[in-house]
Short mmCIF file of N, CA and C in Angstrom, two decimals:
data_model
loop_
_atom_site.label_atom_id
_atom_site.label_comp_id
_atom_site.label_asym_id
_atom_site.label_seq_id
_atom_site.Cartn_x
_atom_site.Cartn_y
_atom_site.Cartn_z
N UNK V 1 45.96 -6.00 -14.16
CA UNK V 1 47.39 -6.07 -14.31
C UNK V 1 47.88 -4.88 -15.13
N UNK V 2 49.07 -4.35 -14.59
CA UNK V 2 49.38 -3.40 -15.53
C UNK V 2 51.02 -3.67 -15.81
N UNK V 3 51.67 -3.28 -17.22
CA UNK V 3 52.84 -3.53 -17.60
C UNK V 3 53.94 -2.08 -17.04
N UNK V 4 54.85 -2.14 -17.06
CA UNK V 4 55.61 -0.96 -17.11
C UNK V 4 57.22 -1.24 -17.62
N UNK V 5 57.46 0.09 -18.11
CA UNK V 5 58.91 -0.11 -19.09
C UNK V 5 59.38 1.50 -18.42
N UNK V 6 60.11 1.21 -18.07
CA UNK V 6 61.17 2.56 -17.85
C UNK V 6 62.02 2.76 -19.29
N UNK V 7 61.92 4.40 -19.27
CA UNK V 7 63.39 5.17 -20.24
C UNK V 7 64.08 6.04 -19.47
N UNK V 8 64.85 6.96 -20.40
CA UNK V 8 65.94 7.67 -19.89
C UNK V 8 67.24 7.15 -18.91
N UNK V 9 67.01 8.14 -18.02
CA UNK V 9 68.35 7.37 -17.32
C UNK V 9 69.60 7.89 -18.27
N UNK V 10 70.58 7.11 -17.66
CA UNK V 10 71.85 7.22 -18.75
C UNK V 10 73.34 8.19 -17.93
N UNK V 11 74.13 8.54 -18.25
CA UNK V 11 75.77 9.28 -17.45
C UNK V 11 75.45 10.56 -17.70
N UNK V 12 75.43 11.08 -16.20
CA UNK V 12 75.52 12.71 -16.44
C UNK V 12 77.05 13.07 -15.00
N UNK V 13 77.29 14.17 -15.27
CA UNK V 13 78.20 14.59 -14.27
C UNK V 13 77.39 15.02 -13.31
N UNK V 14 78.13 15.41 -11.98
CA UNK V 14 77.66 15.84 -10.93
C UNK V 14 77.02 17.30 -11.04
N UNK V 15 75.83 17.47 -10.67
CA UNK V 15 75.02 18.34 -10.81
C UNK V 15 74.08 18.85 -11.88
N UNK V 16 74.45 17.73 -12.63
CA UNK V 16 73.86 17.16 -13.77
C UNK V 16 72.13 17.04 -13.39
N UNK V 17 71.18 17.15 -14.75
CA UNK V 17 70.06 16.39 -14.80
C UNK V 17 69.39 15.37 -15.39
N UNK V 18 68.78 14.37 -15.44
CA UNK V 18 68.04 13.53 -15.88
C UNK V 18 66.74 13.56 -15.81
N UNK V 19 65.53 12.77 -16.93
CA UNK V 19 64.52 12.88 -16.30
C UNK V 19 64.06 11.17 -17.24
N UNK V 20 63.40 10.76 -15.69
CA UNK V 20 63.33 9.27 -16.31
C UNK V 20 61.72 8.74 -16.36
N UNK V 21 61.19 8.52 -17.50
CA UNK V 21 60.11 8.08 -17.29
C UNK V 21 59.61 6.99 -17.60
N UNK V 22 58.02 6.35 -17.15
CA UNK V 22 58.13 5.07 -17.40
C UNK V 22 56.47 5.28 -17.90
N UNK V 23 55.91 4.08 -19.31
CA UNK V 23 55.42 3.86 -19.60
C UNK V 23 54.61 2.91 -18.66
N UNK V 24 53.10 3.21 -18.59
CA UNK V 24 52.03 2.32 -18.49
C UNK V 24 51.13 1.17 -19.48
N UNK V 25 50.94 0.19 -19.70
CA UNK V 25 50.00 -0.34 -20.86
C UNK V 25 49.22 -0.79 -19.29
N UNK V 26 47.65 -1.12 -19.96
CA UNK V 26 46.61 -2.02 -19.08
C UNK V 26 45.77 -0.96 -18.96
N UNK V 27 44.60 -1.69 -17.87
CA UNK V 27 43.32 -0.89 -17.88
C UNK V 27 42.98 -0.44 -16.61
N UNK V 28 42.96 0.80 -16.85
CA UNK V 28 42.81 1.75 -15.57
C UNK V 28 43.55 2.68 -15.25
N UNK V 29 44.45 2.84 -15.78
CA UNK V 29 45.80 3.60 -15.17
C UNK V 29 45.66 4.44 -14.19
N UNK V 30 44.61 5.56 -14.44
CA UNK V 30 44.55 6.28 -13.62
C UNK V 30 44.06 6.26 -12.37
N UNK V 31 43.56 4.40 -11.84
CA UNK V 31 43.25 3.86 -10.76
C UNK V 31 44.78 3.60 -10.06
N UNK V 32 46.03 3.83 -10.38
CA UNK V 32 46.93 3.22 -9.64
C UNK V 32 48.03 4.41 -9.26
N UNK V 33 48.20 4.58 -7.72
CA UNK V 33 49.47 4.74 -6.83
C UNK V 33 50.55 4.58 -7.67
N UNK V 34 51.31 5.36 -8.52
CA UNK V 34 52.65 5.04 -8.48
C UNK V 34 53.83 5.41 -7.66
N UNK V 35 54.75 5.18 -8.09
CA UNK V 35 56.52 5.10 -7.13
C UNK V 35 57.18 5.33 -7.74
N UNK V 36 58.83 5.70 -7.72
CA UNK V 36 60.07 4.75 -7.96
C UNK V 36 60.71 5.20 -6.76
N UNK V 37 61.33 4.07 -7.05
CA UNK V 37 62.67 3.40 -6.12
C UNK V 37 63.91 3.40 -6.76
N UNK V 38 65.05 3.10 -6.45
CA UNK V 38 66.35 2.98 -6.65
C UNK V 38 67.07 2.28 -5.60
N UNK V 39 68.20 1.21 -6.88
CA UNK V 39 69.20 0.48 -5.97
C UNK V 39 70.27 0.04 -6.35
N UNK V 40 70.88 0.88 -5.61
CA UNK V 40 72.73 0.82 -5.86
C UNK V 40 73.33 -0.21 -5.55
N UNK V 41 74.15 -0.59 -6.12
CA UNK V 41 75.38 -1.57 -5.73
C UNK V 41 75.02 -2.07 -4.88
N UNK V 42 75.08 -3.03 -4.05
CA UNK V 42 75.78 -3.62 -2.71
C UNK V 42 74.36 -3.05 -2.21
N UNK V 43 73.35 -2.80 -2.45
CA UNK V 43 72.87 -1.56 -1.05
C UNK V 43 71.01 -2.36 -1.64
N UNK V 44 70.32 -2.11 -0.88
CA UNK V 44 69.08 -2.65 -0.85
C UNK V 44 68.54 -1.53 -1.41
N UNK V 45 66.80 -2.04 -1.94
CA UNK V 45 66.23 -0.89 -2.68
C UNK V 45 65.97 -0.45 -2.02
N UNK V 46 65.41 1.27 -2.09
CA UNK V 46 65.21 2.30 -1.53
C UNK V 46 64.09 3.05 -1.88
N UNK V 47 63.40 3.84 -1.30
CA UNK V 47 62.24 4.86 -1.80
C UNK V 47 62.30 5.89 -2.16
N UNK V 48 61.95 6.15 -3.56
CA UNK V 48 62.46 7.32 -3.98
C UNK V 48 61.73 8.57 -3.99
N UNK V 49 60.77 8.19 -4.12
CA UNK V 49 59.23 9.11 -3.95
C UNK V 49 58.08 8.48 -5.17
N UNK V 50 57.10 8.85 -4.69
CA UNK V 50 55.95 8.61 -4.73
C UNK V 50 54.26 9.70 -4.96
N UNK V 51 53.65 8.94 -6.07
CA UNK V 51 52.35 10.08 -6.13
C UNK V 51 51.34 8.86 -6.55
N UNK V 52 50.02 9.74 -6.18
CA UNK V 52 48.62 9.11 -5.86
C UNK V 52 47.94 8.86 -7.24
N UNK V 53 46.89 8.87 -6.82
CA UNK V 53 46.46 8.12 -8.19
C UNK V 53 46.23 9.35 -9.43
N UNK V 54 45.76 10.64 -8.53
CA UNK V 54 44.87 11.61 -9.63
C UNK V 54 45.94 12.79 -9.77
N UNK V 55 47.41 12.66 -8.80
CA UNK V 55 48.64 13.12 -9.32
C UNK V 55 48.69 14.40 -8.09
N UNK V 56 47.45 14.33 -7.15
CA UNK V 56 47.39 16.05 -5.98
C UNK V 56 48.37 15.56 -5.09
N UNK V 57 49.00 14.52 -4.98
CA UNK V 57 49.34 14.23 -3.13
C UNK V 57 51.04 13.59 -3.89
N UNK V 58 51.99 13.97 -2.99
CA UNK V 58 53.13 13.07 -3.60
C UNK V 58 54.21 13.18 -2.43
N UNK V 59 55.16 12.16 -2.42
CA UNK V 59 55.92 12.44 -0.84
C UNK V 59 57.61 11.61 -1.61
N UNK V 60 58.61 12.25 -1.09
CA UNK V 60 59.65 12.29 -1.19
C UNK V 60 60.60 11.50 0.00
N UNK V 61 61.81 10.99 -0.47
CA UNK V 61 62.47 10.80 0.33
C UNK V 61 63.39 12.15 0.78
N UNK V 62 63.87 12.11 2.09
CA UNK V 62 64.59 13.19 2.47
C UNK V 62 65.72 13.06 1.80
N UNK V 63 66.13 11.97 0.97
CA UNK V 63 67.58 11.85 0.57
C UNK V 63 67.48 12.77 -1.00
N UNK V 64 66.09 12.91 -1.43
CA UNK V 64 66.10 13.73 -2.59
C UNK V 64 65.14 14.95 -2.50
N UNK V 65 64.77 14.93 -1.80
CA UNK V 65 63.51 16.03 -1.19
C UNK V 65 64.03 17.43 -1.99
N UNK V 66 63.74 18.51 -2.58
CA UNK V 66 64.20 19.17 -3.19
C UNK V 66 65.09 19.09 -4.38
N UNK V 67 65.19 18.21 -5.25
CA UNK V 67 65.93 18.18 -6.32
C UNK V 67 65.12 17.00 -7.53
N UNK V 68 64.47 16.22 -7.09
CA UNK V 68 63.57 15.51 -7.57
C UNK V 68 62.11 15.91 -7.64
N UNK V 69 61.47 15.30 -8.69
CA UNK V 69 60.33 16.04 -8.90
C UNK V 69 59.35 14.75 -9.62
N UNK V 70 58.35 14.20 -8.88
CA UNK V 70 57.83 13.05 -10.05
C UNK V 70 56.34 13.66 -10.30
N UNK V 71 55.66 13.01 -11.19
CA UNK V 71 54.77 13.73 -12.47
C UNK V 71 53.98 13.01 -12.86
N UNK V 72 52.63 12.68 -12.65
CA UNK V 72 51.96 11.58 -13.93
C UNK V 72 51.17 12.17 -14.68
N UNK V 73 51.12 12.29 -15.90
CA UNK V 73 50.01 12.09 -17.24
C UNK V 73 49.29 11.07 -17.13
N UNK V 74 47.94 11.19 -16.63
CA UNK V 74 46.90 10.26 -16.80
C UNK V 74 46.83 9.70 -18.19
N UNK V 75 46.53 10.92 -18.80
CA UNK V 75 46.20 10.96 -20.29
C UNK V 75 47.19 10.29 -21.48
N UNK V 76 48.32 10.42 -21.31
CA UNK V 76 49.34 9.42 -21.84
C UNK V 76 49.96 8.18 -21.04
N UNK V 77 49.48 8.02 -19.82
CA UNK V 77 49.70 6.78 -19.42
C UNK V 77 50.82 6.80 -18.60
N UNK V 78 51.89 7.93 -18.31
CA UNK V 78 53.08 8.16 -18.10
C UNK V 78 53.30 8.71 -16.68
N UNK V 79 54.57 7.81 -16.20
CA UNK V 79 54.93 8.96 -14.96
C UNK V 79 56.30 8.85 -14.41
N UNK V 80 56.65 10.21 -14.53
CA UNK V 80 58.02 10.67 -14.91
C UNK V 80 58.80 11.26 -13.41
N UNK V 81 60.02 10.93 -13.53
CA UNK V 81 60.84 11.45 -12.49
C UNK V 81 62.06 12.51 -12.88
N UNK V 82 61.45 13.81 -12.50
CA UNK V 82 62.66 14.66 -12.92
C UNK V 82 63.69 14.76 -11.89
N UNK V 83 64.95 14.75 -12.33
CA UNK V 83 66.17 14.66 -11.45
C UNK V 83 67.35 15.59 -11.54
N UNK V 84 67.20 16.77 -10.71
CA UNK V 84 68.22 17.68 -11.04
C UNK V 84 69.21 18.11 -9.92
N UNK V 85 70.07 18.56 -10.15
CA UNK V 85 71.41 18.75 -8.91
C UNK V 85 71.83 17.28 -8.87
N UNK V 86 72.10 16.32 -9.57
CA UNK V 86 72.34 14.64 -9.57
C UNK V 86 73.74 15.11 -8.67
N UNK V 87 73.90 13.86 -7.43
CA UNK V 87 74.85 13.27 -7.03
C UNK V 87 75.47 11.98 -6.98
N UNK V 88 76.61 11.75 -7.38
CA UNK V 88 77.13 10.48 -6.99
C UNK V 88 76.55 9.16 -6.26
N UNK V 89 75.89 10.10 -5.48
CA UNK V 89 75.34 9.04 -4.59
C UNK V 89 74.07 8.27 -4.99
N UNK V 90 73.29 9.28 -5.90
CA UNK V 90 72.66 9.12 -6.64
C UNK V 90 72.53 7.86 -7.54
N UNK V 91 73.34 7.45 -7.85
CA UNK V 91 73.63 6.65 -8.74
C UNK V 91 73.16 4.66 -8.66
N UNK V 92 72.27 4.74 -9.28
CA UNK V 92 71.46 3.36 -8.74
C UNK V 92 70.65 3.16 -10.10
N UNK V 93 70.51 1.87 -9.90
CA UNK V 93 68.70 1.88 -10.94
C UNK V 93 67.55 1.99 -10.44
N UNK V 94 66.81 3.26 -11.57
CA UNK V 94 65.52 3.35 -10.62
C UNK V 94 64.46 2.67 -11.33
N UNK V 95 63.60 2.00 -10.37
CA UNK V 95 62.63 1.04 -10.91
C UNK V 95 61.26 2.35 -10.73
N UNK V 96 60.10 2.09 -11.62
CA UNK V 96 58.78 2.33 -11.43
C UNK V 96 58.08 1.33 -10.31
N UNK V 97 57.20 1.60 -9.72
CA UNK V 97 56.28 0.88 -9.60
C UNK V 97 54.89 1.13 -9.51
N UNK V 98 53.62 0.35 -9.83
CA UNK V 98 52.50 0.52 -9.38
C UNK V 98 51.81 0.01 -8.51
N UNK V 99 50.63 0.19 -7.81
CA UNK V 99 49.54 -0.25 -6.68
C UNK V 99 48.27 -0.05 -7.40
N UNK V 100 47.34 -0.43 -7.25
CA UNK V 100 46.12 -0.37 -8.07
C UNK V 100 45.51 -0.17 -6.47
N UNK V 101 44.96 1.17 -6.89
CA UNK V 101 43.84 1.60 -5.33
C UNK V 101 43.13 2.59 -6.03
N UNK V 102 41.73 2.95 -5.27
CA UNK V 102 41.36 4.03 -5.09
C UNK V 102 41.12 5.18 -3.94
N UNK V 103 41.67 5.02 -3.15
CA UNK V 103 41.97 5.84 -1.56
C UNK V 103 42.16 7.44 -2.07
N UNK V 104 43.19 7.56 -3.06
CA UNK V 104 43.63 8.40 -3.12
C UNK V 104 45.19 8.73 -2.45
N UNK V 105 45.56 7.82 -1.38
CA UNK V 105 46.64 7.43 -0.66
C UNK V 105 48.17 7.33 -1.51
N UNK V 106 49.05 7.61 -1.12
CA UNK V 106 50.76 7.40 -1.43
C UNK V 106 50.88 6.29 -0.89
N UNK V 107 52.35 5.36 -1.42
CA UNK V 107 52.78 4.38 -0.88
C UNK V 107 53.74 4.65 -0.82
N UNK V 108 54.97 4.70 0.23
CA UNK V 108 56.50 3.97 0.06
C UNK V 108 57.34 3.31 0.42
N UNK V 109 56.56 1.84 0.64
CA UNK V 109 57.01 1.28 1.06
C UNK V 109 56.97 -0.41 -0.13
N UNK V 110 58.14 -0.72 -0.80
CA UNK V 110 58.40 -1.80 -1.65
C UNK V 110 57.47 -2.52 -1.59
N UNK V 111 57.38 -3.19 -0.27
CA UNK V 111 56.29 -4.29 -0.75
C UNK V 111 54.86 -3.73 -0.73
N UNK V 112 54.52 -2.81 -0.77
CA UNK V 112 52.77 -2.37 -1.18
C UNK V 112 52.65 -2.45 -2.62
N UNK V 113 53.96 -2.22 -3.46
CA UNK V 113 53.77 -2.33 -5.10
C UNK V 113 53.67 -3.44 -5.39
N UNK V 114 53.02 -3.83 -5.91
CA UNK V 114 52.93 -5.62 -7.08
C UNK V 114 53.40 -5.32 -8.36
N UNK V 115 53.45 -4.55 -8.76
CA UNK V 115 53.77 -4.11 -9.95
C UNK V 115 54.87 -3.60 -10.31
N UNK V 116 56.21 -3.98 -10.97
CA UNK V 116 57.42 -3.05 -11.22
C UNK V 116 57.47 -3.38 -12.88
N UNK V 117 58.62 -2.03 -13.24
CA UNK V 117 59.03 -2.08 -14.68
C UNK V 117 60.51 -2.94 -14.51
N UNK V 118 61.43 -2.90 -15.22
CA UNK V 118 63.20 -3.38 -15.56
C UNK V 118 63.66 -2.71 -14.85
N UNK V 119 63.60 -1.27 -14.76
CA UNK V 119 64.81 -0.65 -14.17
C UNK V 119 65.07 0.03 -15.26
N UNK V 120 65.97 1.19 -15.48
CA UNK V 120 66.59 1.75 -15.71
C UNK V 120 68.13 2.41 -15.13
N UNK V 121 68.99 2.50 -15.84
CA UNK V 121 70.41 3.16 -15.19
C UNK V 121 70.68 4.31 -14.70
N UNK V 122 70.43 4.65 -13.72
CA UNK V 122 71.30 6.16 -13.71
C UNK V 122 73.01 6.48 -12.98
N UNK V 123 73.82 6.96 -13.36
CA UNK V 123 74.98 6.77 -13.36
C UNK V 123 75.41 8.37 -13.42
N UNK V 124 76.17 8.63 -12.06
CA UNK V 124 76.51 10.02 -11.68
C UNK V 124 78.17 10.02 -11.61
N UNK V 125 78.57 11.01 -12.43
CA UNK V 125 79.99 10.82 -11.90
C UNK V 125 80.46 11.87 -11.10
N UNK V 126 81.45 11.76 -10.23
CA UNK V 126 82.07 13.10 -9.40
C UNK V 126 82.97 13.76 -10.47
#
């Protein structure tokens, strides 16, 4: 089992950056697939992008493909989503999640994670 807590987040203007990361506790870390996702208002969660376990392989949604950037520190337990050129549209909570594998494989698809943090806010204004 592993825990997770998201930070950052928080109101930036349009074209703004954020960078949101989320804490790991438990054993193994560096055995697990992470994610995040995001979900706006009214609107179902979504895939935000995604990296493997040892941090070589990582895949994006086209809706952020070039402006997002995610990151893990084995070694501190951490894995971070940098977010720059922010749009409006943007604007959702993004959750962490984990998968416990060793493939080496990406996930992005919600239900392959068992594992999520709270969420965090991110909030874009025009």
């Amino acid at each position: 089992q592993v825990q997770l807590v998201e930070s950052g987040g928080g109101l930036v203007q349009a074209g703004g950056s954020l960078r949101a990361s989320c804490a790991a506790s438990g054993r193994t870390f560096s055995s697990y697939a992470m994610g995040w996702f995001r979900e706006a208002p009214g609107k179902e969660r979504e895939f935000v992008a995604a990296i493997n376990w040892s941090g070589g392989s990582t895949v994006y949604a086209n809706s952020v493909k070039g402006r997002f950037t995610i990151s893990r520190d084995n070694a501190k337990n951490t894995v971070d989503l940098q977010m720059n050129s922010l749009k409006p549209e943007d604007t959702a909570v993004y959750y962490c999640a984990a998968r416990s594998y060793t493939s080496g494989d990406v996930y992005t698809a919600e239900y392959e994670y068992p594992y999520w943090g709270q969420g965090t806010q991110v909030t874009v204004s025009s």
